[in-house]
Amino acid sequence: MIAGIDFAAPSHEVAPQLIGTVLLVNGVGGRIVETEAYDREDPASHSFTGPSQRNRAMFGAPGHAYVYLSHGIHWCLNFVCREEGHGAGVLIRAIEPLAGLETMQARRGTLDARQLCSGPGKLGQALAIVHAYNGCALDAPPFALAARVEPVALVAGPRIGISKAVEVPWRFGLAGSRFLSRPFR
DNA sequence: CTTAGGATCGCCT
DNA sequence: GGCGATCCTAAGC
């Protein structure tokens, strides 16, 4: 259990529970407002075709990070779910900036709070996610994950930017948040 | 506001 | 050799 969440549960159950929790990376971060679940039996998942060099962290212990490079440019952050060897995870897609605002503004090259962490690639840049964090535990530096203090209103919908399993409603968000990568509809 | 194209590279076929 | 769990900019309505 980390931040009150059992990461051994299925990713589509963990993903909504993560909404409202506070993620810090080296003290910089904020409230998670958007996530997506991916599973082994899921054509859209990196783990679908089995373990490989890139996705091996997804098949590691739950409650750890899976970091991958998207389009040769963006480092994106996932939380590993299920039992070791399963191959599931939750993509962290957007955060409401709370801590280290100036640091994130400098890394992103903008003062606009809504442009700091509103997407997996932006978030990776704002939190300075690097490949060295791949496989790191989420309850130890550089990571810190804190349980949400209030109940949250959730919304769900289809995942973004994928070409397979387009209809699966495994994207979750904080209802009404201004810090989403895209609105829910 | 919506769409189209380019950047850029590690991984898998 | 092709293709992304993306982002940014520019151009079109």
mmCIF file with all atom_site columns, C-alpha atoms (C1' of nucleotides) in Angstrom:
data_model
loop_
_atom_site.group_PDB
_atom_site.id
_atom_site.type_symbol
_atom_site.label_atom_id
_atom_site.label_alt_id
_atom_site.label_comp_id
_atom_site.label_asym_id
_atom_site.label_entity_id
_atom_site.label_seq_id
_atom_site.pdbx_PDB_ins_code
_atom_site.Cartn_x
_atom_site.Cartn_y
_atom_site.Cartn_z
_atom_site.occupancy
_atom_site.B_iso_or_equiv
_atom_site.pdbx_formal_charge
_atom_site.auth_seq_id
_atom_site.auth_comp_id
_atom_site.auth_asym_id
_atom_site.auth_atom_id
_atom_site.pdbx_PDB_model_num
ATOM 1   C CA    . MET A 1 1   ? 0.000   0.000   0.000   1.00 0.00 ? 1   MET A CA    1
ATOM 2   C CA    . ILE A 1 2   ? 1.316   3.392   -1.036  1.00 0.00 ? 2   ILE A CA    1
ATOM 3   C CA    . ALA A 1 3   ? -0.773  6.501   -0.350  1.00 0.00 ? 3   ALA A CA    1
ATOM 4   C CA    . GLY A 1 4   ? -3.626  4.175   0.590   1.00 0.00 ? 4   GLY A CA    1
ATOM 5   C CA    . ILE A 1 5   ? -3.593  2.454   -2.796  1.00 0.00 ? 5   ILE A CA    1
ATOM 6   C CA    . ASP A 1 6   ? -3.067  -1.256  -3.437  1.00 0.00 ? 6   ASP A CA    1
ATOM 7   C CA    . PHE A 1 7   ? -0.994  -1.305  -6.612  1.00 0.00 ? 7   PHE A CA    1
ATOM 8   C CA    . ALA A 1 8   ? -1.446  -5.071  -6.905  1.00 0.00 ? 8   ALA A CA    1
ATOM 9   C CA    . ALA A 1 9   ? -5.018  -4.355  -8.040  1.00 0.00 ? 9   ALA A CA    1
ATOM 10  C CA    . PRO A 1 10  ? -5.974  -4.163  -11.742 1.00 0.00 ? 10  PRO A CA    1
ATOM 11  C CA    . SER A 1 11  ? -4.786  -0.989  -13.464 1.00 0.00 ? 11  SER A CA    1
ATOM 12  C CA    . HIS A 1 12  ? -8.319  0.125   -14.332 1.00 0.00 ? 12  HIS A CA    1
ATOM 13  C CA    . GLU A 1 13  ? -9.091  0.108   -10.601 1.00 0.00 ? 13  GLU A CA    1
ATOM 14  C CA    . VAL A 1 14  ? -5.879  1.819   -9.551  1.00 0.00 ? 14  VAL A CA    1
ATOM 15  C CA    . ALA A 1 15  ? -6.122  4.555   -12.203 1.00 0.00 ? 15  ALA A CA    1
ATOM 16  C CA    . PRO A 1 16  ? -9.265  6.230   -10.778 1.00 0.00 ? 16  PRO A CA    1
ATOM 17  C CA    . GLN A 1 17  ? -7.949  5.878   -7.220  1.00 0.00 ? 17  GLN A CA    1
ATOM 18  C CA    . LEU A 1 18  ? -4.892  7.897   -8.204  1.00 0.00 ? 18  LEU A CA    1
ATOM 19  C CA    . ILE A 1 19  ? -6.996  10.920  -9.111  1.00 0.00 ? 19  ILE A CA    1
ATOM 20  C CA    . GLY A 1 20  ? -6.576  13.443  -6.295  1.00 0.00 ? 20  GLY A CA    1
ATOM 21  C CA    . THR A 1 21  ? -3.374  11.994  -4.877  1.00 0.00 ? 21  THR A CA    1
ATOM 22  C CA    . VAL A 1 22  ? -0.350  14.278  -4.724  1.00 0.00 ? 22  VAL A CA    1
ATOM 23  C CA    . LEU A 1 23  ? 2.772   13.272  -6.621  1.00 0.00 ? 23  LEU A CA    1
ATOM 24  C CA    . LEU A 1 24  ? 6.108   14.919  -5.986  1.00 0.00 ? 24  LEU A CA    1
ATOM 25  C CA    . VAL A 1 25  ? 9.344   14.190  -7.820  1.00 0.00 ? 25  VAL A CA    1
ATOM 26  C CA    . ASN A 1 26  ? 12.276  15.650  -5.930  1.00 0.00 ? 26  ASN A CA    1
ATOM 27  C CA    . GLY A 1 27  ? 9.786   17.924  -4.202  1.00 0.00 ? 27  GLY A CA    1
ATOM 28  C CA    . VAL A 1 28  ? 8.212   19.205  -7.420  1.00 0.00 ? 28  VAL A CA    1
ATOM 29  C CA    . GLY A 1 29  ? 4.703   18.272  -8.559  1.00 0.00 ? 29  GLY A CA    1
ATOM 30  C CA    . GLY A 1 30  ? 1.080   18.474  -7.530  1.00 0.00 ? 30  GLY A CA    1
ATOM 31  C CA    . ARG A 1 31  ? -2.290  16.780  -7.628  1.00 0.00 ? 31  ARG A CA    1
ATOM 32  C CA    . ILE A 1 32  ? -2.867  14.045  -10.207 1.00 0.00 ? 32  ILE A CA    1
ATOM 33  C CA    . VAL A 1 33  ? -5.947  14.984  -12.251 1.00 0.00 ? 33  VAL A CA    1
ATOM 34  C CA    . GLU A 1 34  ? -5.765  12.593  -15.222 1.00 0.00 ? 34  GLU A CA    1
ATOM 35  C CA    . THR A 1 35  ? -4.668  8.961   -15.669 1.00 0.00 ? 35  THR A CA    1
ATOM 36  C CA    . GLU A 1 36  ? -5.042  6.087   -18.116 1.00 0.00 ? 36  GLU A CA    1
ATOM 37  C CA    . ALA A 1 37  ? -4.991  2.345   -17.426 1.00 0.00 ? 37  ALA A CA    1
ATOM 38  C CA    . TYR A 1 38  ? -3.169  -0.219  -19.570 1.00 0.00 ? 38  TYR A CA    1
ATOM 39  C CA    . ASP A 1 39  ? -3.205  -3.995  -19.129 1.00 0.00 ? 39  ASP A CA    1
ATOM 40  C CA    . ARG A 1 40  ? -1.490  -7.090  -20.440 1.00 0.00 ? 40  ARG A CA    1
ATOM 41  C CA    . GLU A 1 41  ? -4.584  -8.234  -22.374 1.00 0.00 ? 41  GLU A CA    1
ATOM 42  C CA    . ASP A 1 42  ? -4.923  -4.789  -23.914 1.00 0.00 ? 42  ASP A CA    1
ATOM 43  C CA    . PRO A 1 43  ? -3.901  -4.221  -27.545 1.00 0.00 ? 43  PRO A CA    1
ATOM 44  C CA    . ALA A 1 44  ? -3.106  -0.564  -26.777 1.00 0.00 ? 44  ALA A CA    1
ATOM 45  C CA    . SER A 1 45  ? -0.653  -1.463  -24.020 1.00 0.00 ? 45  SER A CA    1
ATOM 46  C CA    . HIS A 1 46  ? 3.109   -1.571  -24.377 1.00 0.00 ? 46  HIS A CA    1
ATOM 47  C CA    . SER A 1 47  ? 2.946   -4.868  -22.471 1.00 0.00 ? 47  SER A CA    1
ATOM 48  C CA    . PHE A 1 48  ? 0.537   -6.511  -24.936 1.00 0.00 ? 48  PHE A CA    1
ATOM 49  C CA    . THR A 1 49  ? 3.251   -8.299  -26.900 1.00 0.00 ? 49  THR A CA    1
ATOM 50  C CA    . GLY A 1 50  ? 5.054   -9.523  -23.798 1.00 0.00 ? 50  GLY A CA    1
ATOM 51  C CA    . PRO A 1 51  ? 8.201   -8.493  -21.955 1.00 0.00 ? 51  PRO A CA    1
ATOM 52  C CA    . SER A 1 52  ? 10.843  -6.572  -23.896 1.00 0.00 ? 52  SER A CA    1
ATOM 53  C CA    . GLN A 1 53  ? 13.769  -4.326  -23.178 1.00 0.00 ? 53  GLN A CA    1
ATOM 54  C CA    . ARG A 1 54  ? 11.633  -1.194  -23.152 1.00 0.00 ? 54  ARG A CA    1
ATOM 55  C CA    . ASN A 1 55  ? 8.682   -2.451  -21.101 1.00 0.00 ? 55  ASN A CA    1
ATOM 56  C CA    . ARG A 1 56  ? 10.442  -4.736  -18.616 1.00 0.00 ? 56  ARG A CA    1
ATOM 57  C CA    . ALA A 1 57  ? 9.556   -2.428  -15.695 1.00 0.00 ? 57  ALA A CA    1
ATOM 58  C CA    . MET A 1 58  ? 5.874   -3.069  -16.428 1.00 0.00 ? 58  MET A CA    1
ATOM 59  C CA    . PHE A 1 59  ? 6.524   -6.717  -15.603 1.00 0.00 ? 59  PHE A CA    1
ATOM 60  C CA    . GLY A 1 60  ? 8.362   -5.821  -12.403 1.00 0.00 ? 60  GLY A CA    1
ATOM 61  C CA    . ALA A 1 61  ? 7.029   -5.171  -8.924  1.00 0.00 ? 61  ALA A CA    1
ATOM 62  C CA    . PRO A 1 62  ? 3.839   -3.096  -8.513  1.00 0.00 ? 62  PRO A CA    1
ATOM 63  C CA    . GLY A 1 63  ? 4.158   0.343   -6.966  1.00 0.00 ? 63  GLY A CA    1
ATOM 64  C CA    . HIS A 1 64  ? 7.196   1.129   -9.082  1.00 0.00 ? 64  HIS A CA    1
ATOM 65  C CA    . ALA A 1 65  ? 7.723   3.481   -12.019 1.00 0.00 ? 65  ALA A CA    1
ATOM 66  C CA    . TYR A 1 66  ? 7.735   2.583   -15.698 1.00 0.00 ? 66  TYR A CA    1
ATOM 67  C CA    . VAL A 1 67  ? 9.363   5.347   -17.747 1.00 0.00 ? 67  VAL A CA    1
ATOM 68  C CA    . TYR A 1 68  ? 9.449   5.309   -21.532 1.00 0.00 ? 68  TYR A CA    1
ATOM 69  C CA    . LEU A 1 69  ? 10.464  7.630   -24.352 1.00 0.00 ? 69  LEU A CA    1
ATOM 70  C CA    . SER A 1 70  ? 7.587   8.730   -26.569 1.00 0.00 ? 70  SER A CA    1
ATOM 71  C CA    . HIS A 1 71  ? 8.231   9.749   -30.175 1.00 0.00 ? 71  HIS A CA    1
ATOM 72  C CA    . GLY A 1 72  ? 11.921  10.050  -29.470 1.00 0.00 ? 72  GLY A CA    1
ATOM 73  C CA    . ILE A 1 73  ? 11.267  13.233  -27.501 1.00 0.00 ? 73  ILE A CA    1
ATOM 74  C CA    . HIS A 1 74  ? 9.072   12.911  -24.408 1.00 0.00 ? 74  HIS A CA    1
ATOM 75  C CA    . TRP A 1 75  ? 9.734   10.932  -21.249 1.00 0.00 ? 75  TRP A CA    1
ATOM 76  C CA    . CYS A 1 76  ? 6.435   9.621   -19.863 1.00 0.00 ? 76  CYS A CA    1
ATOM 77  C CA    . LEU A 1 77  ? 5.669   8.235   -16.404 1.00 0.00 ? 77  LEU A CA    1
ATOM 78  C CA    . ASN A 1 78  ? 3.603   5.170   -15.470 1.00 0.00 ? 78  ASN A CA    1
ATOM 79  C CA    . PHE A 1 79  ? 2.881   3.392   -12.197 1.00 0.00 ? 79  PHE A CA    1
ATOM 80  C CA    . VAL A 1 80  ? 3.187   -0.401  -12.386 1.00 0.00 ? 80  VAL A CA    1
ATOM 81  C CA    . CYS A 1 81  ? 0.155   -2.417  -11.241 1.00 0.00 ? 81  CYS A CA    1
ATOM 82  C CA    . ARG A 1 82  ? -0.834  -6.042  -10.624 1.00 0.00 ? 82  ARG A CA    1
ATOM 83  C CA    . GLU A 1 83  ? 1.435   -8.763  -9.336  1.00 0.00 ? 83  GLU A CA    1
ATOM 84  C CA    . GLU A 1 84  ? 5.023   -9.010  -10.477 1.00 0.00 ? 84  GLU A CA    1
ATOM 85  C CA    . GLY A 1 85  ? 5.229   -10.478 -13.968 1.00 0.00 ? 85  GLY A CA    1
ATOM 86  C CA    . HIS A 1 86  ? 1.754   -9.403  -15.077 1.00 0.00 ? 86  HIS A CA    1
ATOM 87  C CA    . GLY A 1 87  ? 2.532   -6.331  -17.162 1.00 0.00 ? 87  GLY A CA    1
ATOM 88  C CA    . ALA A 1 88  ? 0.043   -3.584  -16.297 1.00 0.00 ? 88  ALA A CA    1
ATOM 89  C CA    . GLY A 1 89  ? 0.366   0.084   -15.525 1.00 0.00 ? 89  GLY A CA    1
ATOM 90  C CA    . VAL A 1 90  ? -1.225  3.486   -15.187 1.00 0.00 ? 90  VAL A CA    1
ATOM 91  C CA    . LEU A 1 91  ? -0.042  6.389   -17.339 1.00 0.00 ? 91  LEU A CA    1
ATOM 92  C CA    . ILE A 1 92  ? 0.053   9.690   -15.450 1.00 0.00 ? 92  ILE A CA    1
ATOM 93  C CA    . ARG A 1 93  ? -1.360  12.167  -17.975 1.00 0.00 ? 93  ARG A CA    1
ATOM 94  C CA    . ALA A 1 94  ? -1.905  15.440  -16.111 1.00 0.00 ? 94  ALA A CA    1
ATOM 95  C CA    . ILE A 1 95  ? -1.157  17.125  -12.797 1.00 0.00 ? 95  ILE A CA    1
ATOM 96  C CA    . GLU A 1 96  ? -2.448  20.280  -11.144 1.00 0.00 ? 96  GLU A CA    1
ATOM 97  C CA    . PRO A 1 97  ? 0.773   22.126  -10.273 1.00 0.00 ? 97  PRO A CA    1
ATOM 98  C CA    . LEU A 1 98  ? 1.150   22.783  -6.538  1.00 0.00 ? 98  LEU A CA    1
ATOM 99  C CA    . ALA A 1 99  ? 4.800   22.508  -5.470  1.00 0.00 ? 99  ALA A CA    1
ATOM 100 C CA    . GLY A 1 100 ? 7.882   23.933  -7.183  1.00 0.00 ? 100 GLY A CA    1
ATOM 101 C CA    . LEU A 1 101 ? 5.906   26.145  -9.536  1.00 0.00 ? 101 LEU A CA    1
ATOM 102 C CA    . GLU A 1 102 ? 8.907   28.261  -10.528 1.00 0.00 ? 102 GLU A CA    1
ATOM 103 C CA    . THR A 1 103 ? 10.998  25.186  -11.218 1.00 0.00 ? 103 THR A CA    1
ATOM 104 C CA    . MET A 1 104 ? 8.319   23.779  -13.498 1.00 0.00 ? 104 MET A CA    1
ATOM 105 C CA    . GLN A 1 105 ? 7.897   27.119  -15.260 1.00 0.00 ? 105 GLN A CA    1
ATOM 106 C CA    . ALA A 1 106 ? 11.611  27.241  -15.976 1.00 0.00 ? 106 ALA A CA    1
ATOM 107 C CA    . ARG A 1 107 ? 11.722  23.656  -17.247 1.00 0.00 ? 107 ARG A CA    1
ATOM 108 C CA    . ARG A 1 108 ? 8.697   24.180  -19.480 1.00 0.00 ? 108 ARG A CA    1
ATOM 109 C CA    . GLY A 1 109 ? 9.584   27.646  -20.664 1.00 0.00 ? 109 GLY A CA    1
ATOM 110 C CA    . THR A 1 110 ? 6.186   29.131  -19.839 1.00 0.00 ? 110 THR A CA    1
ATOM 111 C CA    . LEU A 1 111 ? 4.508   30.851  -16.928 1.00 0.00 ? 111 LEU A CA    1
ATOM 112 C CA    . ASP A 1 112 ? 1.068   29.471  -17.795 1.00 0.00 ? 112 ASP A CA    1
ATOM 113 C CA    . ALA A 1 113 ? 0.180   27.021  -15.017 1.00 0.00 ? 113 ALA A CA    1
ATOM 114 C CA    . ARG A 1 114 ? -2.203  25.197  -17.330 1.00 0.00 ? 114 ARG A CA    1
ATOM 115 C CA    . GLN A 1 115 ? 0.624   24.446  -19.761 1.00 0.00 ? 115 GLN A CA    1
ATOM 116 C CA    . LEU A 1 116 ? 2.994   22.934  -17.219 1.00 0.00 ? 116 LEU A CA    1
ATOM 117 C CA    . CYS A 1 117 ? 1.666   19.407  -16.655 1.00 0.00 ? 117 CYS A CA    1
ATOM 118 C CA    . SER A 1 118 ? -1.372  19.046  -18.964 1.00 0.00 ? 118 SER A CA    1
ATOM 119 C CA    . GLY A 1 119 ? -0.173  15.991  -20.871 1.00 0.00 ? 119 GLY A CA    1
ATOM 120 C CA    . PRO A 1 120 ? 2.164   13.040  -20.310 1.00 0.00 ? 120 PRO A CA    1
ATOM 121 C CA    . GLY A 1 121 ? 5.047   14.616  -22.209 1.00 0.00 ? 121 GLY A CA    1
ATOM 122 C CA    . LYS A 1 122 ? 4.633   18.052  -20.633 1.00 0.00 ? 122 LYS A CA    1
ATOM 123 C CA    . LEU A 1 123 ? 4.417   16.466  -17.198 1.00 0.00 ? 123 LEU A CA    1
ATOM 124 C CA    . GLY A 1 124 ? 7.590   14.521  -17.868 1.00 0.00 ? 124 GLY A CA    1
ATOM 125 C CA    . GLN A 1 125 ? 9.424   17.712  -18.732 1.00 0.00 ? 125 GLN A CA    1
ATOM 126 C CA    . ALA A 1 126 ? 7.989   19.724  -15.823 1.00 0.00 ? 126 ALA A CA    1
ATOM 127 C CA    . LEU A 1 127 ? 8.894   17.034  -13.278 1.00 0.00 ? 127 LEU A CA    1
ATOM 128 C CA    . ALA A 1 128 ? 12.225  16.274  -14.995 1.00 0.00 ? 128 ALA A CA    1
ATOM 129 C CA    . ILE A 1 129 ? 11.383  12.613  -15.488 1.00 0.00 ? 129 ILE A CA    1
ATOM 130 C CA    . VAL A 1 130 ? 14.414  10.734  -16.806 1.00 0.00 ? 130 VAL A CA    1
ATOM 131 C CA    . HIS A 1 131 ? 15.032  7.143   -17.838 1.00 0.00 ? 131 HIS A CA    1
ATOM 132 C CA    . ALA A 1 132 ? 17.062  6.594   -14.673 1.00 0.00 ? 132 ALA A CA    1
ATOM 133 C CA    . TYR A 1 133 ? 13.758  6.641   -12.751 1.00 0.00 ? 133 TYR A CA    1
ATOM 134 C CA    . ASN A 1 134 ? 12.571  3.547   -14.623 1.00 0.00 ? 134 ASN A CA    1
ATOM 135 C CA    . GLY A 1 135 ? 11.908  0.835   -12.039 1.00 0.00 ? 135 GLY A CA    1
ATOM 136 C CA    . CYS A 1 136 ? 12.203  3.139   -9.014  1.00 0.00 ? 136 CYS A CA    1
ATOM 137 C CA    . ALA A 1 137 ? 9.834   2.591   -6.087  1.00 0.00 ? 137 ALA A CA    1
ATOM 138 C CA    . LEU A 1 138 ? 7.095   5.176   -5.678  1.00 0.00 ? 138 LEU A CA    1
ATOM 139 C CA    . ASP A 1 139 ? 7.481   5.408   -1.881  1.00 0.00 ? 139 ASP A CA    1
ATOM 140 C CA    . ALA A 1 140 ? 11.132  6.458   -1.942  1.00 0.00 ? 140 ALA A CA    1
ATOM 141 C CA    . PRO A 1 141 ? 13.130  9.350   -3.435  1.00 0.00 ? 141 PRO A CA    1
ATOM 142 C CA    . PRO A 1 142 ? 12.923  10.828  -5.964  1.00 0.00 ? 142 PRO A CA    1
ATOM 143 C CA    . PHE A 1 143 ? 9.230   9.970   -5.694  1.00 0.00 ? 143 PHE A CA    1
ATOM 144 C CA    . ALA A 1 144 ? 6.704   10.831  -3.007  1.00 0.00 ? 144 ALA A CA    1
ATOM 145 C CA    . LEU A 1 145 ? 3.019   9.956   -3.303  1.00 0.00 ? 145 LEU A CA    1
ATOM 146 C CA    . ALA A 1 146 ? 0.494   11.277  -0.781  1.00 0.00 ? 146 ALA A CA    1
ATOM 147 C CA    . ALA A 1 147 ? -3.064  10.061  -0.291  1.00 0.00 ? 147 ALA A CA    1
ATOM 148 C CA    . ARG A 1 148 ? -5.900  12.388  -1.243  1.00 0.00 ? 148 ARG A CA    1
ATOM 149 C CA    . VAL A 1 149 ? -7.469  14.225  1.633   1.00 0.00 ? 149 VAL A CA    1
ATOM 150 C CA    . GLU A 1 150 ? -10.930 14.805  0.186   1.00 0.00 ? 150 GLU A CA    1
ATOM 151 C CA    . PRO A 1 151 ? -13.307 12.725  -1.902  1.00 0.00 ? 151 PRO A CA    1
ATOM 152 C CA    . VAL A 1 152 ? -13.130 13.561  -5.604  1.00 0.00 ? 152 VAL A CA    1
ATOM 153 C CA    . ALA A 1 153 ? -15.669 13.617  -8.425  1.00 0.00 ? 153 ALA A CA    1
ATOM 154 C CA    . LEU A 1 154 ? -14.448 11.337  -11.198 1.00 0.00 ? 154 LEU A CA    1
ATOM 155 C CA    . VAL A 1 155 ? -15.057 11.308  -14.918 1.00 0.00 ? 155 VAL A CA    1
ATOM 156 C CA    . ALA A 1 156 ? -14.093 8.561   -17.364 1.00 0.00 ? 156 ALA A CA    1
ATOM 157 C CA    . GLY A 1 157 ? -13.811 8.154   -21.105 1.00 0.00 ? 157 GLY A CA    1
ATOM 158 C CA    . PRO A 1 158 ? -11.820 6.620   -23.953 1.00 0.00 ? 158 PRO A CA    1
ATOM 159 C CA    . ARG A 1 159 ? -8.045  6.896   -23.917 1.00 0.00 ? 159 ARG A CA    1
ATOM 160 C CA    . ILE A 1 160 ? -6.191  9.474   -25.982 1.00 0.00 ? 160 ILE A CA    1
ATOM 161 C CA    . GLY A 1 161 ? -3.683  9.096   -28.783 1.00 0.00 ? 161 GLY A CA    1
ATOM 162 C CA    . ILE A 1 162 ? -3.994  5.357   -29.358 1.00 0.00 ? 162 ILE A CA    1
ATOM 163 C CA    . SER A 1 163 ? -5.018  3.415   -32.460 1.00 0.00 ? 163 SER A CA    1
ATOM 164 C CA    . LYS A 1 164 ? -6.106  0.100   -30.888 1.00 0.00 ? 164 LYS A CA    1
ATOM 165 C CA    . ALA A 1 165 ? -8.857  -0.581  -28.328 1.00 0.00 ? 165 ALA A CA    1
ATOM 166 C CA    . VAL A 1 166 ? -10.027 2.960   -28.955 1.00 0.00 ? 166 VAL A CA    1
ATOM 167 C CA    . GLU A 1 167 ? -13.376 2.400   -27.219 1.00 0.00 ? 167 GLU A CA    1
ATOM 168 C CA    . VAL A 1 168 ? -12.118 1.113   -23.870 1.00 0.00 ? 168 VAL A CA    1
ATOM 169 C CA    . PRO A 1 169 ? -13.086 3.765   -21.256 1.00 0.00 ? 169 PRO A CA    1
ATOM 170 C CA    . TRP A 1 170 ? -9.911  3.612   -19.209 1.00 0.00 ? 170 TRP A CA    1
ATOM 171 C CA    . ARG A 1 171 ? -9.108  7.319   -19.109 1.00 0.00 ? 171 ARG A CA    1
ATOM 172 C CA    . PHE A 1 172 ? -9.969  8.896   -15.756 1.00 0.00 ? 172 PHE A CA    1
ATOM 173 C CA    . GLY A 1 173 ? -10.042 12.503  -14.658 1.00 0.00 ? 173 GLY A CA    1
ATOM 174 C CA    . LEU A 1 174 ? -10.943 14.928  -11.919 1.00 0.00 ? 174 LEU A CA    1
ATOM 175 C CA    . ALA A 1 175 ? -14.331 16.354  -12.878 1.00 0.00 ? 175 ALA A CA    1
ATOM 176 C CA    . GLY A 1 176 ? -14.157 19.991  -13.879 1.00 0.00 ? 176 GLY A CA    1
ATOM 177 C CA    . SER A 1 177 ? -10.394 20.316  -13.547 1.00 0.00 ? 177 SER A CA    1
ATOM 178 C CA    . ARG A 1 178 ? -8.763  23.091  -15.585 1.00 0.00 ? 178 ARG A CA    1
ATOM 179 C CA    . PHE A 1 179 ? -5.516  21.139  -15.770 1.00 0.00 ? 179 PHE A CA    1
ATOM 180 C CA    . LEU A 1 180 ? -6.528  18.201  -17.975 1.00 0.00 ? 180 LEU A CA    1
ATOM 181 C CA    . SER A 1 181 ? -4.667  17.452  -21.201 1.00 0.00 ? 181 SER A CA    1
ATOM 182 C CA    . ARG A 1 182 ? -8.043  17.596  -22.957 1.00 0.00 ? 182 ARG A CA    1
ATOM 183 C CA    . PRO A 1 183 ? -11.621 17.928  -21.719 1.00 0.00 ? 183 PRO A CA    1
ATOM 184 C CA    . PHE A 1 184 ? -13.849 14.870  -21.217 1.00 0.00 ? 184 PHE A CA    1
ATOM 185 C CA    . ARG A 1 185 ? -17.053 14.765  -23.243 1.00 0.00 ? 185 ARG A CA    1
ATOM 186 C "C1'" . DC  B 2 1   ? -11.366 26.548  -32.657 1.00 0.00 ? 1   DC  B "C1'" 1
ATOM 187 C "C1'" . DT  B 2 2   ? -9.759  22.607  -35.804 1.00 0.00 ? 2   DT  B "C1'" 1
ATOM 188 C "C1'" . DT  B 2 3   ? -6.409  20.386  -38.563 1.00 0.00 ? 3   DT  B "C1'" 1
ATOM 189 C "C1'" . DA  B 2 4   ? -2.020  19.144  -40.595 1.00 0.00 ? 4   DA  B "C1'" 1
ATOM 190 C "C1'" . DG  B 2 5   ? 2.776   18.352  -40.535 1.00 0.00 ? 5   DG  B "C1'" 1
ATOM 191 C "C1'" . DG  B 2 6   ? 7.379   18.037  -38.581 1.00 0.00 ? 6   DG  B "C1'" 1
ATOM 192 C "C1'" . DA  B 2 7   ? 10.614  16.829  -34.862 1.00 0.00 ? 7   DA  B "C1'" 1
ATOM 193 C "C1'" . DT  B 2 8   ? 13.270  12.686  -33.372 1.00 0.00 ? 8   DT  B "C1'" 1
ATOM 194 C "C1'" . DC  B 2 9   ? 14.894  7.942   -31.811 1.00 0.00 ? 9   DC  B "C1'" 1
ATOM 195 C "C1'" . DG  B 2 10  ? 14.556  3.499   -29.425 1.00 0.00 ? 10  DG  B "C1'" 1
ATOM 196 C "C1'" . DC  B 2 11  ? 12.263  -0.639  -30.095 1.00 0.00 ? 11  DC  B "C1'" 1
ATOM 197 C "C1'" . DC  B 2 12  ? 10.101  -4.270  -32.588 1.00 0.00 ? 12  DC  B "C1'" 1
ATOM 198 C "C1'" . DT  B 2 13  ? 8.983   -6.728  -37.111 1.00 0.00 ? 13  DT  B "C1'" 1
ATOM 199 C "C1'" . DG  C 3 1   ? 12.453  0.093   -42.078 1.00 0.00 ? 1   DG  C "C1'" 1
ATOM 200 C "C1'" . DG  C 3 2   ? 8.262   1.584   -39.792 1.00 0.00 ? 2   DG  C "C1'" 1
ATOM 201 C "C1'" . DC  C 3 3   ? 5.997   3.346   -36.141 1.00 0.00 ? 3   DC  C "C1'" 1
ATOM 202 C "C1'" . DG  C 3 4   ? 4.422   5.434   -31.936 1.00 0.00 ? 4   DG  C "C1'" 1
ATOM 203 C "C1'" . DA  C 3 5   ? 0.329   5.860   -24.655 1.00 0.00 ? 5   DA  C "C1'" 1
ATOM 204 C "C1'" . DT  C 3 6   ? 3.249   13.490  -27.845 1.00 0.00 ? 6   DT  C "C1'" 1
ATOM 205 C "C1'" . DC  C 3 7   ? 3.873   18.355  -28.476 1.00 0.00 ? 7   DC  C "C1'" 1
ATOM 206 C "C1'" . DC  C 3 8   ? 4.296   22.610  -30.936 1.00 0.00 ? 8   DC  C "C1'" 1
ATOM 207 C "C1'" . DT  C 3 9   ? 3.500   25.729  -34.612 1.00 0.00 ? 9   DT  C "C1'" 1
ATOM 208 C "C1'" . DA  C 3 10  ? 1.256   27.455  -38.554 1.00 0.00 ? 10  DA  C "C1'" 1
ATOM 209 C "C1'" . DA  C 3 11  ? -2.488  27.833  -41.455 1.00 0.00 ? 11  DA  C "C1'" 1
ATOM 210 C "C1'" . DG  C 3 12  ? -7.426  27.403  -42.513 1.00 0.00 ? 12  DG  C "C1'" 1
ATOM 211 C "C1'" . DC  C 3 13  ? -12.583 28.273  -41.214 1.00 0.00 ? 13  DC  C "C1'" 1
#
